[in-house]
Amino acid sequence: MLLYASDGIGRLAKQREKAGSAGKNSGKSRKDRLDIHTGSMLKLNIPLVCKCTDNISERENAMARNKHPEETVNLILDVSFRLFMEKGYEHTSIQDIIDNLGGLSKGAIYHHFKSKEDILEAVTNRMTEESNRLLAVIRDRTDLNGKEKLAMMFRNSLLRPEQNKIFQVAPNIRNSPGLVFSMLHDTVDVVTPDYMLPVFLQGVADGSVKTDYPEELAELIMLLANIWLNPMTFDDSPEKSYRKTMAFCQMMRGLGLDIVDEEIVKRMFELTVIYNKNK
């Protein structure tokens, strides 16, 4: 389901430095850690903000001569996203990015970004800005009950065509424990309390969600959706992803949350095919 997507998609991957800093905060309370981690993971819905046009080379060369830091950052992100799409994240090097920056030096990159992972995080952060707003709008609607909001969050997020872009550039994170830990941390400490828990609590209050443990159930469902169902975590084949999605669907029905239908199952399979094709 990838409501992190993040962190989400967002962010698909967090830099290892952030995972390390998360460990330093492990002794703090849930509230303290929420104050520290204000960004969310790459969520289920990942809107495409980065624009790639036919004359992108001309635009990149013009921007390369601009000394404004914000434009330099945007240029790096535009070029990086285009290369991630063309070659895949794993097959794009920092040198590839430098070679396409129209004269910018390696120092210009490292002035703004510590690593390629850092660039990927910034690219996906930019994509998730609109997705965060979308989830917030659904969460704050007054004409839907809790269960209806959950269904809309899953459906509207996963079915967005921009998800194709993310699964095209997605890295294989199974061998990066720091990235996996960061995804776990943000799922529990950001995505769940900011977006999911308020909806579960509303569902309990209006009777559409039946549970004595709304916080724990919200965390469980988010961990399954963001980590276990994410084909990038375990490098799942489309067939394996399909079976896991069906198991998730069966579990949700057993909880009285029949919000995963055939269209969502088909969409998850489609995204996993994209990921496997481009990894």
mmCIF file of C-alpha atoms in Angstrom:
data_model
loop_
_atom_site.group_PDB
_atom_site.id
_atom_site.type_symbol
_atom_site.label_atom_id
_atom_site.label_comp_id
_atom_site.label_asym_id
_atom_site.label_seq_id
_atom_site.Cartn_x
_atom_site.Cartn_y
_atom_site.Cartn_z
ATOM 1 C CA MET A 1 0.000 0.000 0.000
ATOM 2 C CA LEU A 2 2.873 2.346 0.746
ATOM 3 C CA LEU A 3 1.288 5.066 2.835
ATOM 4 C CA TYR A 4 4.678 6.473 3.564
ATOM 5 C CA ALA A 5 5.044 6.786 0.847
ATOM 6 C CA SER A 6 7.038 8.315 2.020
ATOM 7 C CA ASP A 7 7.736 9.577 3.528
ATOM 8 C CA GLY A 8 6.615 9.085 2.895
ATOM 9 C CA ILE A 9 7.377 8.129 -0.032
ATOM 10 C CA GLY A 10 7.520 9.954 1.436
ATOM 11 C CA ARG A 11 10.617 9.281 0.804
ATOM 12 C CA LEU A 12 11.561 5.931 -0.526
ATOM 13 C CA ALA A 13 14.864 5.961 1.275
ATOM 14 C CA LYS A 14 16.215 7.963 4.204
ATOM 15 C CA GLN A 15 19.866 8.785 4.464
ATOM 16 C CA ARG A 16 21.802 6.640 6.899
ATOM 17 C CA GLU A 17 22.849 9.714 8.827
ATOM 18 C CA LYS A 18 19.242 10.348 9.794
ATOM 19 C CA ALA A 19 18.826 6.719 10.841
ATOM 20 C CA GLY A 20 21.802 7.174 13.137
ATOM 21 C CA SER A 21 20.380 10.318 14.694
ATOM 22 C CA ALA A 22 17.109 8.493 15.272
ATOM 23 C CA GLY A 23 18.936 6.083 17.535
ATOM 24 C CA LYS A 24 20.148 8.992 19.678
ATOM 25 C CA ASN A 25 16.549 9.986 20.280
ATOM 26 C CA SER A 26 15.389 6.484 21.252
ATOM 27 C CA GLY A 27 15.283 7.399 24.936
ATOM 28 C CA LYS A 28 12.882 10.268 24.388
ATOM 29 C CA SER A 29 9.139 10.065 24.781
ATOM 30 C CA ARG A 30 6.787 9.548 21.836
ATOM 31 C CA LYS A 31 5.854 13.247 21.979
ATOM 32 C CA ASP A 32 9.497 14.371 22.029
ATOM 33 C CA ARG A 33 10.321 12.148 19.080
ATOM 34 C CA LEU A 34 7.347 13.485 17.164
ATOM 35 C CA ASP A 35 8.612 17.011 17.738
ATOM 36 C CA ILE A 36 12.001 16.006 16.346
ATOM 37 C CA HIS A 37 10.744 14.109 13.286
ATOM 38 C CA THR A 38 8.482 16.630 11.645
ATOM 39 C CA GLY A 39 8.745 15.247 8.109
ATOM 40 C CA SER A 40 6.747 12.240 6.966
ATOM 41 C CA MET A 41 7.782 9.281 4.904
ATOM 42 C CA LEU A 42 7.003 8.859 1.313
ATOM 43 C CA LYS A 43 3.338 8.107 1.367
ATOM 44 C CA LEU A 44 1.084 5.971 -0.700
ATOM 45 C CA ASN A 45 0.369 8.907 -2.990
ATOM 46 C CA ILE A 46 3.383 10.542 -4.570
ATOM 47 C CA PRO A 47 2.584 13.483 -6.830
ATOM 48 C CA LEU A 48 5.061 14.409 -9.549
ATOM 49 C CA VAL A 49 6.313 17.923 -8.921
ATOM 50 C CA CYS A 50 9.502 17.662 -10.936
ATOM 51 C CA LYS A 51 8.844 18.698 -14.544
ATOM 52 C CA CYS A 52 10.849 17.122 -17.341
ATOM 53 C CA THR A 53 10.423 18.822 -20.720
ATOM 54 C CA ASP A 54 11.812 18.220 -24.175
ATOM 55 C CA ASN A 55 14.087 21.256 -23.897
ATOM 56 C CA ILE A 56 15.326 20.391 -20.423
ATOM 57 C CA SER A 57 18.980 20.621 -21.502
ATOM 58 C CA GLU A 58 18.584 24.279 -22.445
ATOM 59 C CA ARG A 59 16.867 25.025 -19.154
ATOM 60 C CA GLU A 60 19.527 23.143 -17.185
ATOM 61 C CA ASN A 61 22.377 24.991 -18.922
ATOM 62 C CA ALA A 62 20.755 28.349 -18.245
ATOM 63 C CA MET A 63 20.176 27.514 -14.617
ATOM 64 C CA ALA A 64 23.716 26.222 -14.209
ATOM 65 C CA ARG A 65 24.948 29.758 -14.748
ATOM 66 C CA ASN A 66 22.603 31.124 -12.082
ATOM 67 C CA LYS A 67 24.239 31.717 -8.734
ATOM 68 C CA HIS A 68 21.070 31.547 -6.641
ATOM 69 C CA PRO A 69 21.254 28.537 -4.292
ATOM 70 C CA GLU A 70 17.565 27.652 -4.636
ATOM 71 C CA GLU A 71 17.845 27.418 -8.399
ATOM 72 C CA THR A 72 21.049 25.391 -8.092
ATOM 73 C CA VAL A 73 19.283 22.915 -5.809
ATOM 74 C CA ASN A 74 16.306 22.687 -8.159
ATOM 75 C CA LEU A 75 18.654 22.065 -11.083
ATOM 76 C CA ILE A 76 20.407 19.238 -9.225
ATOM 77 C CA LEU A 77 17.076 17.687 -8.324
ATOM 78 C CA ASP A 78 15.690 18.027 -11.853
ATOM 79 C CA VAL A 79 18.775 16.439 -13.394
ATOM 80 C CA SER A 80 18.929 13.699 -10.764
ATOM 81 C CA PHE A 81 15.285 12.794 -11.197
ATOM 82 C CA ARG A 82 15.666 12.598 -14.970
ATOM 83 C CA LEU A 83 18.711 10.334 -14.645
ATOM 84 C CA PHE A 84 17.024 8.157 -12.011
ATOM 85 C CA MET A 85 14.133 7.725 -14.451
ATOM 86 C CA GLU A 86 16.388 6.968 -17.426
ATOM 87 C CA LYS A 87 19.018 4.779 -15.776
ATOM 88 C CA GLY A 88 17.538 3.802 -12.436
ATOM 89 C CA TYR A 89 18.755 4.974 -9.034
ATOM 90 C CA GLU A 90 21.216 2.102 -8.571
ATOM 91 C CA HIS A 91 22.840 2.748 -11.946
ATOM 92 C CA THR A 92 23.169 6.521 -11.617
ATOM 93 C CA SER A 93 26.398 7.794 -10.096
ATOM 94 C CA ILE A 94 27.237 11.180 -8.650
ATOM 95 C CA GLN A 95 29.535 11.658 -11.624
ATOM 96 C CA ASP A 96 26.611 11.039 -14.006
ATOM 97 C CA ILE A 97 24.725 13.845 -12.266
ATOM 98 C CA ILE A 98 27.722 16.193 -12.438
ATOM 99 C CA ASP A 99 28.178 15.478 -16.139
ATOM 100 C CA ASN A 100 24.620 16.652 -16.816
ATOM 101 C CA LEU A 101 24.684 19.843 -14.749
ATOM 102 C CA GLY A 102 25.821 22.142 -17.521
ATOM 103 C CA GLY A 103 29.095 23.208 -15.932
ATOM 104 C CA LEU A 104 28.377 22.945 -12.217
ATOM 105 C CA SER A 105 31.212 21.395 -10.227
ATOM 106 C CA LYS A 106 31.257 18.456 -7.852
ATOM 107 C CA GLY A 107 31.668 20.986 -5.058
ATOM 108 C CA ALA A 108 28.321 22.552 -5.971
ATOM 109 C CA ILE A 109 26.615 19.217 -5.370
ATOM 110 C CA TYR A 110 28.382 18.471 -2.109
ATOM 111 C CA HIS A 111 27.664 21.972 -0.879
ATOM 112 C CA HIS A 112 23.961 21.077 -0.853
ATOM 113 C CA PHE A 113 23.910 17.266 -0.582
ATOM 114 C CA LYS A 114 26.102 14.856 1.351
ATOM 115 C CA SER A 115 25.466 11.804 -0.839
ATOM 116 C CA LYS A 116 23.381 10.278 -3.604
ATOM 117 C CA GLU A 117 20.982 9.008 -0.925
ATOM 118 C CA ASP A 118 20.608 12.579 0.265
ATOM 119 C CA ILE A 119 19.672 13.638 -3.270
ATOM 120 C CA LEU A 120 17.119 10.840 -3.543
ATOM 121 C CA GLU A 121 15.578 11.917 -0.256
ATOM 122 C CA ALA A 122 15.280 15.508 -1.495
ATOM 123 C CA VAL A 123 13.776 14.364 -4.815
ATOM 124 C CA THR A 124 11.131 12.278 -3.081
ATOM 125 C CA ASN A 125 10.515 14.945 -0.423
ATOM 126 C CA ARG A 126 9.625 17.348 -3.181
ATOM 127 C CA MET A 127 7.243 14.780 -4.647
ATOM 128 C CA THR A 128 5.472 14.126 -1.357
ATOM 129 C CA GLU A 129 4.566 17.713 -0.500
ATOM 130 C CA GLU A 130 1.272 17.490 -2.382
ATOM 131 C CA SER A 131 0.598 13.961 -1.111
ATOM 132 C CA ASN A 132 0.864 15.161 2.478
ATOM 133 C CA ARG A 133 -1.706 17.834 1.743
ATOM 134 C CA LEU A 134 -4.008 15.273 0.142
ATOM 135 C CA LEU A 135 -3.943 12.996 3.191
ATOM 136 C CA ALA A 136 -4.521 15.954 5.470
ATOM 137 C CA VAL A 137 -7.540 17.049 3.419
ATOM 138 C CA ILE A 138 -9.069 13.558 3.640
ATOM 139 C CA ARG A 139 -8.310 13.338 7.366
ATOM 140 C CA ASP A 140 -10.019 16.666 8.036
ATOM 141 C CA ARG A 141 -13.193 16.101 6.002
ATOM 142 C CA THR A 142 -16.406 16.276 7.994
ATOM 143 C CA ASP A 143 -18.720 14.408 5.585
ATOM 144 C CA LEU A 144 -17.061 10.960 5.934
ATOM 145 C CA ASN A 145 -16.851 8.471 8.771
ATOM 146 C CA GLY A 146 -13.543 6.952 9.857
ATOM 147 C CA LYS A 147 -13.786 3.826 7.724
ATOM 148 C CA GLU A 148 -14.707 5.839 4.636
ATOM 149 C CA LYS A 149 -11.681 8.066 5.185
ATOM 150 C CA LEU A 150 -9.390 5.037 5.434
ATOM 151 C CA ALA A 151 -10.780 3.645 2.197
ATOM 152 C CA MET A 152 -10.317 6.991 0.439
ATOM 153 C CA MET A 153 -6.737 7.367 1.701
ATOM 154 C CA PHE A 154 -5.757 3.948 0.373
ATOM 155 C CA ARG A 155 -7.593 4.282 -2.920
ATOM 156 C CA ASN A 156 -6.729 7.877 -3.855
ATOM 157 C CA SER A 157 -3.114 7.396 -2.867
ATOM 158 C CA LEU A 158 -2.306 4.090 -4.491
ATOM 159 C CA LEU A 159 -4.203 4.734 -7.721
ATOM 160 C CA ARG A 160 -2.427 8.002 -8.471
ATOM 161 C CA PRO A 161 -0.483 7.617 -11.752
ATOM 162 C CA GLU A 162 2.518 9.421 -10.252
ATOM 163 C CA GLN A 163 3.246 6.268 -8.260
ATOM 164 C CA ASN A 164 4.632 4.796 -11.483
ATOM 165 C CA LYS A 165 7.437 7.341 -11.410
ATOM 166 C CA ILE A 166 8.483 6.424 -7.897
ATOM 167 C CA PHE A 167 8.518 2.692 -8.536
ATOM 168 C CA GLN A 168 10.579 3.362 -11.648
ATOM 169 C CA VAL A 169 13.357 5.127 -9.732
ATOM 170 C CA ALA A 170 13.057 3.105 -6.521
ATOM 171 C CA PRO A 171 16.235 1.607 -5.048
ATOM 172 C CA ASN A 172 16.525 -1.891 -3.637
ATOM 173 C CA ILE A 173 16.686 -1.190 0.101
ATOM 174 C CA ARG A 174 16.826 -4.754 1.419
ATOM 175 C CA ASN A 175 20.581 -4.502 1.986
ATOM 176 C CA SER A 176 20.405 -1.090 3.665
ATOM 177 C CA PRO A 177 19.444 -1.631 7.322
ATOM 178 C CA GLY A 178 19.738 2.074 8.085
ATOM 179 C CA LEU A 179 17.153 2.931 5.441
ATOM 180 C CA VAL A 180 14.777 0.237 6.621
ATOM 181 C CA PHE A 181 15.095 1.438 10.215
ATOM 182 C CA SER A 182 14.330 4.983 9.154
ATOM 183 C CA MET A 183 11.211 3.805 7.296
ATOM 184 C CA LEU A 184 10.086 1.927 10.404
ATOM 185 C CA HIS A 185 10.753 4.908 12.636
ATOM 186 C CA ASP A 186 8.886 7.424 10.488
ATOM 187 C CA THR A 187 5.957 5.066 9.935
ATOM 188 C CA VAL A 188 5.391 4.700 13.674
ATOM 189 C CA ASP A 189 6.352 8.182 14.831
ATOM 190 C CA VAL A 190 5.099 10.399 12.000
ATOM 191 C CA VAL A 191 2.693 8.835 9.513
ATOM 192 C CA THR A 192 0.610 6.918 12.047
ATOM 193 C CA PRO A 193 0.038 9.717 14.597
ATOM 194 C CA ASP A 194 -0.295 12.521 12.043
ATOM 195 C CA TYR A 195 -2.625 10.887 9.526
ATOM 196 C CA MET A 196 -3.900 7.448 10.509
ATOM 197 C CA LEU A 197 -4.551 7.569 14.246
ATOM 198 C CA PRO A 198 -6.961 10.545 14.083
ATOM 199 C CA VAL A 199 -8.983 8.633 11.492
ATOM 200 C CA PHE A 200 -9.009 5.438 13.567
ATOM 201 C CA LEU A 201 -10.091 7.368 16.643
ATOM 202 C CA GLN A 202 -12.900 8.966 14.669
ATOM 203 C CA GLY A 203 -13.904 5.533 13.369
ATOM 204 C CA VAL A 204 -14.103 4.152 16.903
ATOM 205 C CA ALA A 205 -16.195 7.142 17.979
ATOM 206 C CA ASP A 206 -18.635 6.912 15.061
ATOM 207 C CA GLY A 207 -18.813 3.107 15.166
ATOM 208 C CA SER A 208 -17.335 2.438 11.721
ATOM 209 C CA VAL A 209 -14.115 0.940 13.167
ATOM 210 C CA LYS A 210 -14.390 -1.796 15.780
ATOM 211 C CA THR A 211 -11.347 -2.048 18.040
ATOM 212 C CA ASP A 212 -10.362 -1.522 21.655
ATOM 213 C CA TYR A 213 -6.824 -0.673 20.553
ATOM 214 C CA PRO A 214 -6.983 2.062 17.873
ATOM 215 C CA GLU A 215 -3.393 3.261 18.294
ATOM 216 C CA GLU A 216 -1.917 -0.229 18.096
ATOM 217 C CA LEU A 217 -4.144 -1.211 15.168
ATOM 218 C CA ALA A 218 -3.204 1.944 13.263
ATOM 219 C CA GLU A 219 0.499 1.170 13.789
ATOM 220 C CA LEU A 220 0.062 -2.458 12.736
ATOM 221 C CA ILE A 221 -1.754 -1.611 9.526
ATOM 222 C CA MET A 222 0.763 1.093 8.647
ATOM 223 C CA LEU A 223 3.743 -1.183 9.260
ATOM 224 C CA LEU A 224 2.196 -3.833 7.041
ATOM 225 C CA ALA A 225 1.304 -1.316 4.342
ATOM 226 C CA ASN A 226 4.580 0.610 4.353
ATOM 227 C CA ILE A 227 7.113 -2.095 5.096
ATOM 228 C CA TRP A 228 5.778 -5.609 4.580
ATOM 229 C CA LEU A 229 3.789 -4.878 1.410
ATOM 230 C CA ASN A 230 6.503 -2.663 -0.036
ATOM 231 C CA PRO A 231 8.245 -4.739 -2.744
ATOM 232 C CA MET A 232 11.392 -2.649 -2.294
ATOM 233 C CA THR A 233 11.839 -3.908 1.274
ATOM 234 C CA PHE A 234 12.064 -7.593 0.394
ATOM 235 C CA ASP A 235 12.680 -7.321 -3.356
ATOM 236 C CA ASP A 236 9.386 -9.122 -3.970
ATOM 237 C CA SER A 237 8.411 -10.571 -7.327
ATOM 238 C CA PRO A 238 4.988 -9.589 -8.717
ATOM 239 C CA GLU A 239 3.647 -13.028 -7.797
ATOM 240 C CA LYS A 240 4.889 -12.754 -4.204
ATOM 241 C CA SER A 241 3.525 -9.226 -3.931
ATOM 242 C CA TYR A 242 0.116 -10.416 -5.152
ATOM 243 C CA ARG A 243 -0.083 -13.136 -2.495
ATOM 244 C CA LYS A 244 0.930 -10.700 0.248
ATOM 245 C CA THR A 245 -1.651 -8.151 -0.906
ATOM 246 C CA MET A 246 -4.360 -10.835 -0.884
ATOM 247 C CA ALA A 247 -3.348 -11.847 2.641
ATOM 248 C CA PHE A 248 -3.503 -8.197 3.728
ATOM 249 C CA CYS A 249 -6.938 -7.888 2.128
ATOM 250 C CA GLN A 250 -8.158 -10.984 3.988
ATOM 251 C CA MET A 251 -6.830 -9.653 7.282
ATOM 252 C CA MET A 252 -8.492 -6.282 6.780
ATOM 253 C CA ARG A 253 -11.837 -7.928 6.028
ATOM 254 C CA GLY A 254 -11.495 -9.930 9.228
ATOM 255 C CA LEU A 255 -11.106 -6.635 11.096
ATOM 256 C CA GLY A 256 -14.247 -5.275 9.486
ATOM 257 C CA LEU A 257 -12.202 -2.963 7.255
ATOM 258 C CA ASP A 258 -13.099 -4.149 3.769
ATOM 259 C CA ILE A 259 -11.291 -1.263 2.074
ATOM 260 C CA VAL A 260 -8.919 -3.211 -0.213
ATOM 261 C CA ASP A 261 -10.779 -4.187 -3.376
ATOM 262 C CA GLU A 262 -9.808 -5.924 -6.616
ATOM 263 C CA GLU A 263 -8.738 -2.651 -8.240
ATOM 264 C CA ILE A 264 -6.251 -1.931 -5.453
ATOM 265 C CA VAL A 265 -4.893 -5.498 -5.602
ATOM 266 C CA LYS A 266 -4.410 -5.136 -9.353
ATOM 267 C CA ARG A 267 -2.727 -1.761 -8.918
ATOM 268 C CA MET A 268 -0.270 -3.120 -6.347
ATOM 269 C CA PHE A 269 0.651 -5.928 -8.752
ATOM 270 C CA GLU A 270 1.159 -3.396 -11.547
ATOM 271 C CA LEU A 271 3.490 -1.243 -9.437
ATOM 272 C CA THR A 272 5.533 -4.283 -8.416
ATOM 273 C CA VAL A 273 5.959 -5.188 -12.079
ATOM 274 C CA ILE A 274 7.272 -1.661 -12.719
ATOM 275 C CA TYR A 275 9.704 -1.957 -9.814
ATOM 276 C CA ASN A 276 11.023 -5.340 -10.981
ATOM 277 C CA LYS A 277 11.389 -4.146 -14.557
ATOM 278 C CA ASN A 278 13.504 -1.145 -13.622
ATOM 279 C CA LYS A 279 15.566 -2.363 -10.669
#
